[in-house]
Amino acid sequence: METMFSSSPRNLNADKSPFQRTFVNQVKRCAEMSRKLRFFKDQIAKAGLVIPGLPGTQPHLDLEELEVQLAEHEHELIEMNSNTEKLIQTYNELLEFKMVLQKAGEFLIPGKSAISEETELNENIHSNNDYVETASLLEQEMRGTEVRSGVRCISGIICKSKVLKFERILFRATRGNLLFNQSPVDVQIKDPTSSETAEKTVFVVFFSGERARTKILKICEAFGANCYPVPEEISQQRQISKEVVSRLAELEATLDAGIRHRNKALSDIAFNLTMWMNLVRREKAVYDTLNMLNFDVTKKCLVGEGWCPLSAKTQIQEALQRATFHSNSQVGIIFHIMDAHESPPTYFKTNRFTNAYQEIVDAYGVARYQEANPAVYTIITFPFLFAVMFGDWGHGICLLLLALSLIARESKLSSQPRRNATSLLDANVINIGGVTLILLLLLAIVAVPWMLFPKPFILKKLHSERFQGRTYGILRSSEVDLDRDLDSSREHHEDFNFSEIFVHQLIHSIEFVLGAVSNTASYLRLWALRYDNLVIRLIGLAVFAFATAFILLMMETLSAFLHALRLHWVEFQNKFYHGDGYKFKPFSFALLTDDDD
């Protein structure tokens, strides 16, 4: 059916829960597919890929086929994400192990690092077996002393912010029978467990005894420290370091290949994602509407009720006949008008010109059924009162020229996607006197809501605390004074109106902003006239022209619009207009949004 001729269905199953309705299983299936599609959309956004629009030719796809495809894609993505997470965790563990080997070697063998230089690793790959024989006597003596005395060590890595407390707890747990060495890591690395980037420190704890070892390991686990085994022999350190570096290179290549494969799969999904989302959204909307219909068990048919414009009666009958023909249904669709006890919805036919004025009226309240529509008068009175409130023919001409240019380019602008305002601002950064102008403007924008919102809410909070017994008043000496205070409190409590205070603050904020802009423009003009320098005059004139043509014009337009709006809502419409009706909302695929998923 066409959008303007669609009907607004009534819910005939309001007394039933969603799980008791006829098409609950189909709705569940569509909801599950919508969840998978949102998962794909999030994964595509995280990968930095772009979701294209609808393709020119859309292949026919059944809901059952799409359900199978989505399940396969989800399973594939979940498996790839799981494998990638495991690889990343292993990579971060090896990276930490590499740092521990590099730093801990300096404590195990003084003056010598396990992997202080990669060139040294490459040069000594084939001489690892001979290194122990050529080691210094001091190193051999130290290793012999450690073995004889039973001194052990635990090495690992911990967040830099926890080092002081970690060392203090270790000292207390072992009663000072340990030697704690630490060395900060030069670069930030990711934690294998939490995947959070942080500054870390490599530590080596020398101790004696199995009991102390158990305590230290428990403390390391409590502080989230990752422990890695570092052998005492320098040859073993070199061999393990070589293996770690080789394994890191392999993991990097594997991760790159996995990311490319995952992005390829996401690109294929993104190409059809918009089409799939539209299909599922439409199917879900159809089943949601069918659940509003009543199933007649005796006649084995669905009975539905809804509202439609009288002028669309013939078109709806023709559309139902076409639907019966195309579906090859053996049972015809019966359409007849019935009496209703409730008030019908309100529907006003508008066009591109009258729609804006109808929206202004509907913002105040939707008209009752067959109630006089103030938009008919607003089409004439609103532009007139706006012009009277604007009151500046020069700025009015500028506004008229701007409106005419937008009308002339209406078709072109409506077909182009809107750019983000942030990107437009980022492209126009102007530095004046060493101070950035996206900063001064931002401070000015932030100051407006700061001036508008705090005062009304602070007054409301103070009022509620005062009259709900949360604070204590001043004690009086007589019952007369007490009664007078109670009467005064009741009077003030009844007179307090948050909406009036908020509107009052809004008016003051607008007046202050307008005054500030106007005063700034005046001072800029005086500053330009004060100096004889031609360059300064030209700069001041340009700034003044910008403030006049854009800032003042926008503020005057906003002020005149608000005053005209108040005259219509408060002074005109409330005399005869109730505005307590509800809109006619037809079932239409064109009106479906992303929220309907």
Short mmCIF file of N, CA, C and O in Angstrom, two decimals, residues 370-416:
data_model
loop_
_atom_site.label_atom_id
_atom_site.label_comp_id
_atom_site.label_asym_id
_atom_site.label_seq_id
_atom_site.Cartn_x
_atom_site.Cartn_y
_atom_site.Cartn_z
N GLN A 370 -11.84 16.30 14.46
CA GLN A 370 -12.76 17.33 13.97
C GLN A 370 -12.65 18.64 14.75
O GLN A 370 -13.56 19.46 14.72
N GLU A 371 -11.55 18.85 15.45
CA GLU A 371 -11.30 20.14 16.11
C GLU A 371 -10.68 21.10 15.10
O GLU A 371 -9.96 20.68 14.18
N ALA A 372 -10.97 22.39 15.26
CA ALA A 372 -10.42 23.40 14.36
C ALA A 372 -8.90 23.36 14.40
O ALA A 372 -8.30 23.34 15.48
N ASN A 373 -8.29 23.37 13.23
CA ASN A 373 -6.84 23.28 13.11
C ASN A 373 -6.23 24.67 13.10
O ASN A 373 -6.41 25.42 12.13
N PRO A 374 -5.48 25.08 14.14
CA PRO A 374 -4.87 26.42 14.15
C PRO A 374 -3.83 26.62 13.07
O PRO A 374 -3.44 27.76 12.80
N ALA A 375 -3.36 25.53 12.44
CA ALA A 375 -2.33 25.68 11.42
C ALA A 375 -2.85 26.46 10.21
O ALA A 375 -2.07 27.10 9.50
N VAL A 376 -4.18 26.43 9.99
CA VAL A 376 -4.75 27.20 8.88
C VAL A 376 -4.51 28.69 9.07
O VAL A 376 -4.19 29.41 8.12
N TYR A 377 -4.65 29.16 10.31
CA TYR A 377 -4.40 30.57 10.59
C TYR A 377 -2.90 30.84 10.76
O TYR A 377 -2.41 31.91 10.43
N THR A 378 -2.18 29.83 11.28
CA THR A 378 -0.75 30.01 11.53
C THR A 378 0.02 30.24 10.25
O THR A 378 1.05 30.94 10.24
N ILE A 379 -0.44 29.68 9.15
CA ILE A 379 0.23 29.87 7.86
C ILE A 379 0.31 31.36 7.51
O ILE A 379 1.28 31.82 6.89
N ILE A 380 -0.70 32.13 7.94
CA ILE A 380 -0.73 33.57 7.63
C ILE A 380 -0.16 34.38 8.77
O ILE A 380 0.66 35.28 8.56
N THR A 381 -0.58 34.07 10.01
CA THR A 381 -0.22 34.92 11.15
C THR A 381 1.23 34.74 11.58
O THR A 381 1.86 35.70 12.03
N PHE A 382 1.77 33.53 11.47
CA PHE A 382 3.13 33.31 11.97
C PHE A 382 4.16 34.09 11.16
O PHE A 382 5.01 34.78 11.75
N PRO A 383 4.15 34.05 9.81
CA PRO A 383 5.11 34.88 9.08
C PRO A 383 4.92 36.38 9.34
O PRO A 383 5.91 37.12 9.43
N PHE A 384 3.66 36.80 9.50
CA PHE A 384 3.41 38.22 9.74
C PHE A 384 3.97 38.65 11.10
O PHE A 384 4.69 39.66 11.20
N LEU A 385 3.66 37.89 12.16
CA LEU A 385 4.16 38.25 13.49
C LEU A 385 5.68 38.10 13.57
O LEU A 385 6.35 38.86 14.27
N PHE A 386 6.21 37.12 12.86
CA PHE A 386 7.67 36.97 12.84
C PHE A 386 8.33 38.20 12.21
O PHE A 386 9.33 38.70 12.71
N ALA A 387 7.73 38.70 11.11
CA ALA A 387 8.29 39.88 10.46
C ALA A 387 8.17 41.10 11.37
O ALA A 387 9.09 41.94 11.43
N VAL A 388 7.03 41.23 12.08
CA VAL A 388 6.85 42.36 12.99
C VAL A 388 7.87 42.31 14.12
O VAL A 388 8.48 43.32 14.51
N MET A 389 8.07 41.10 14.68
CA MET A 389 9.04 40.95 15.77
C MET A 389 10.47 41.13 15.27
O MET A 389 11.34 41.60 16.01
N PHE A 390 10.74 40.74 14.04
CA PHE A 390 12.09 40.87 13.49
C PHE A 390 12.46 42.34 13.36
O PHE A 390 13.53 42.77 13.82
N GLY A 391 11.60 43.13 12.72
CA GLY A 391 11.68 44.58 12.74
C GLY A 391 12.93 45.19 12.15
O GLY A 391 13.30 46.30 12.53
N ASP A 392 13.62 44.53 11.24
CA ASP A 392 14.83 45.08 10.63
C ASP A 392 14.80 44.71 9.16
O ASP A 392 15.02 43.56 8.79
N TRP A 393 14.52 45.72 8.31
CA TRP A 393 14.36 45.39 6.89
C TRP A 393 15.67 45.02 6.23
O TRP A 393 15.70 44.24 5.28
N GLY A 394 16.77 45.55 6.75
CA GLY A 394 18.07 45.18 6.18
C GLY A 394 18.41 43.71 6.44
O GLY A 394 18.76 42.96 5.53
N HIS A 395 18.30 43.33 7.71
CA HIS A 395 18.54 41.92 8.04
C HIS A 395 17.45 41.04 7.43
O HIS A 395 17.70 39.88 7.10
N GLY A 396 16.24 41.59 7.30
CA GLY A 396 15.16 40.82 6.68
C GLY A 396 15.47 40.49 5.24
O GLY A 396 15.15 39.39 4.76
N ILE A 397 16.06 41.44 4.51
CA ILE A 397 16.46 41.18 3.12
C ILE A 397 17.52 40.08 3.06
O ILE A 397 17.46 39.19 2.19
N CYS A 398 18.49 40.13 3.99
CA CYS A 398 19.51 39.07 4.03
C CYS A 398 18.87 37.71 4.29
O CYS A 398 19.22 36.71 3.66
N LEU A 399 17.93 37.68 5.24
CA LEU A 399 17.25 36.42 5.54
C LEU A 399 16.42 35.94 4.35
O LEU A 399 16.37 34.74 4.06
N LEU A 400 15.79 36.88 3.63
CA LEU A 400 15.00 36.52 2.46
C LEU A 400 15.88 35.95 1.35
O LEU A 400 15.55 34.94 0.72
N LEU A 401 17.03 36.58 1.12
CA LEU A 401 17.95 36.07 0.11
C LEU A 401 18.46 34.68 0.47
O LEU A 401 18.59 33.81 -0.41
N LEU A 402 18.75 34.47 1.75
CA LEU A 402 19.20 33.15 2.18
C LEU A 402 18.11 32.10 1.97
O LEU A 402 18.38 30.99 1.50
N ALA A 403 16.87 32.47 2.32
CA ALA A 403 15.76 31.53 2.13
C ALA A 403 15.54 31.22 0.66
O ALA A 403 15.30 30.06 0.28
N LEU A 404 15.61 32.23 -0.20
CA LEU A 404 15.43 32.00 -1.63
C LEU A 404 16.52 31.10 -2.21
O LEU A 404 16.25 30.25 -3.07
N SER A 405 17.75 31.30 -1.74
CA SER A 405 18.84 30.45 -2.24
C SER A 405 18.65 29.00 -1.80
O SER A 405 18.93 28.06 -2.56
N LEU A 406 18.17 28.80 -0.58
CA LEU A 406 17.91 27.44 -0.12
C LEU A 406 16.76 26.80 -0.89
O LEU A 406 16.80 25.60 -1.21
N ILE A 407 15.72 27.60 -1.19
CA ILE A 407 14.59 27.07 -1.97
C ILE A 407 15.04 26.69 -3.38
O ILE A 407 14.64 25.67 -3.93
N ALA A 408 15.90 27.53 -3.96
CA ALA A 408 16.38 27.24 -5.32
C ALA A 408 17.23 25.98 -5.36
O ALA A 408 17.25 25.27 -6.38
N ARG A 409 17.92 25.68 -4.28
CA ARG A 409 18.78 24.49 -4.24
C ARG A 409 18.16 23.36 -3.43
O ARG A 409 18.86 22.47 -2.95
N GLU A 410 16.84 23.39 -3.28
CA GLU A 410 16.17 22.41 -2.43
C GLU A 410 16.38 20.99 -2.92
O GLU A 410 16.73 20.09 -2.14
N SER A 411 16.16 20.77 -4.19
CA SER A 411 16.29 19.41 -4.72
C SER A 411 17.72 18.90 -4.62
O SER A 411 17.95 17.72 -4.33
N LYS A 412 18.69 19.78 -4.83
CA LYS A 412 20.09 19.36 -4.77
C LYS A 412 20.52 19.07 -3.34
O LYS A 412 21.22 18.10 -3.06
N LEU A 413 20.09 19.94 -2.41
CA LEU A 413 20.46 19.76 -1.01
C LEU A 413 19.79 18.54 -0.41
O LEU A 413 20.38 17.86 0.45
N SER A 414 18.56 18.25 -0.81
CA SER A 414 17.85 17.11 -0.24
C SER A 414 18.43 15.78 -0.68
O SER A 414 18.29 14.78 0.00
N SER A 415 19.12 15.76 -1.83
CA SER A 415 19.71 14.52 -2.34
C SER A 415 21.12 14.30 -1.84
O SER A 415 21.66 13.22 -2.00
N GLN A 416 21.74 15.31 -1.21
CA GLN A 416 23.11 15.18 -0.73
C GLN A 416 23.09 14.83 0.75
O GLN A 416 22.29 15.35 1.51
#
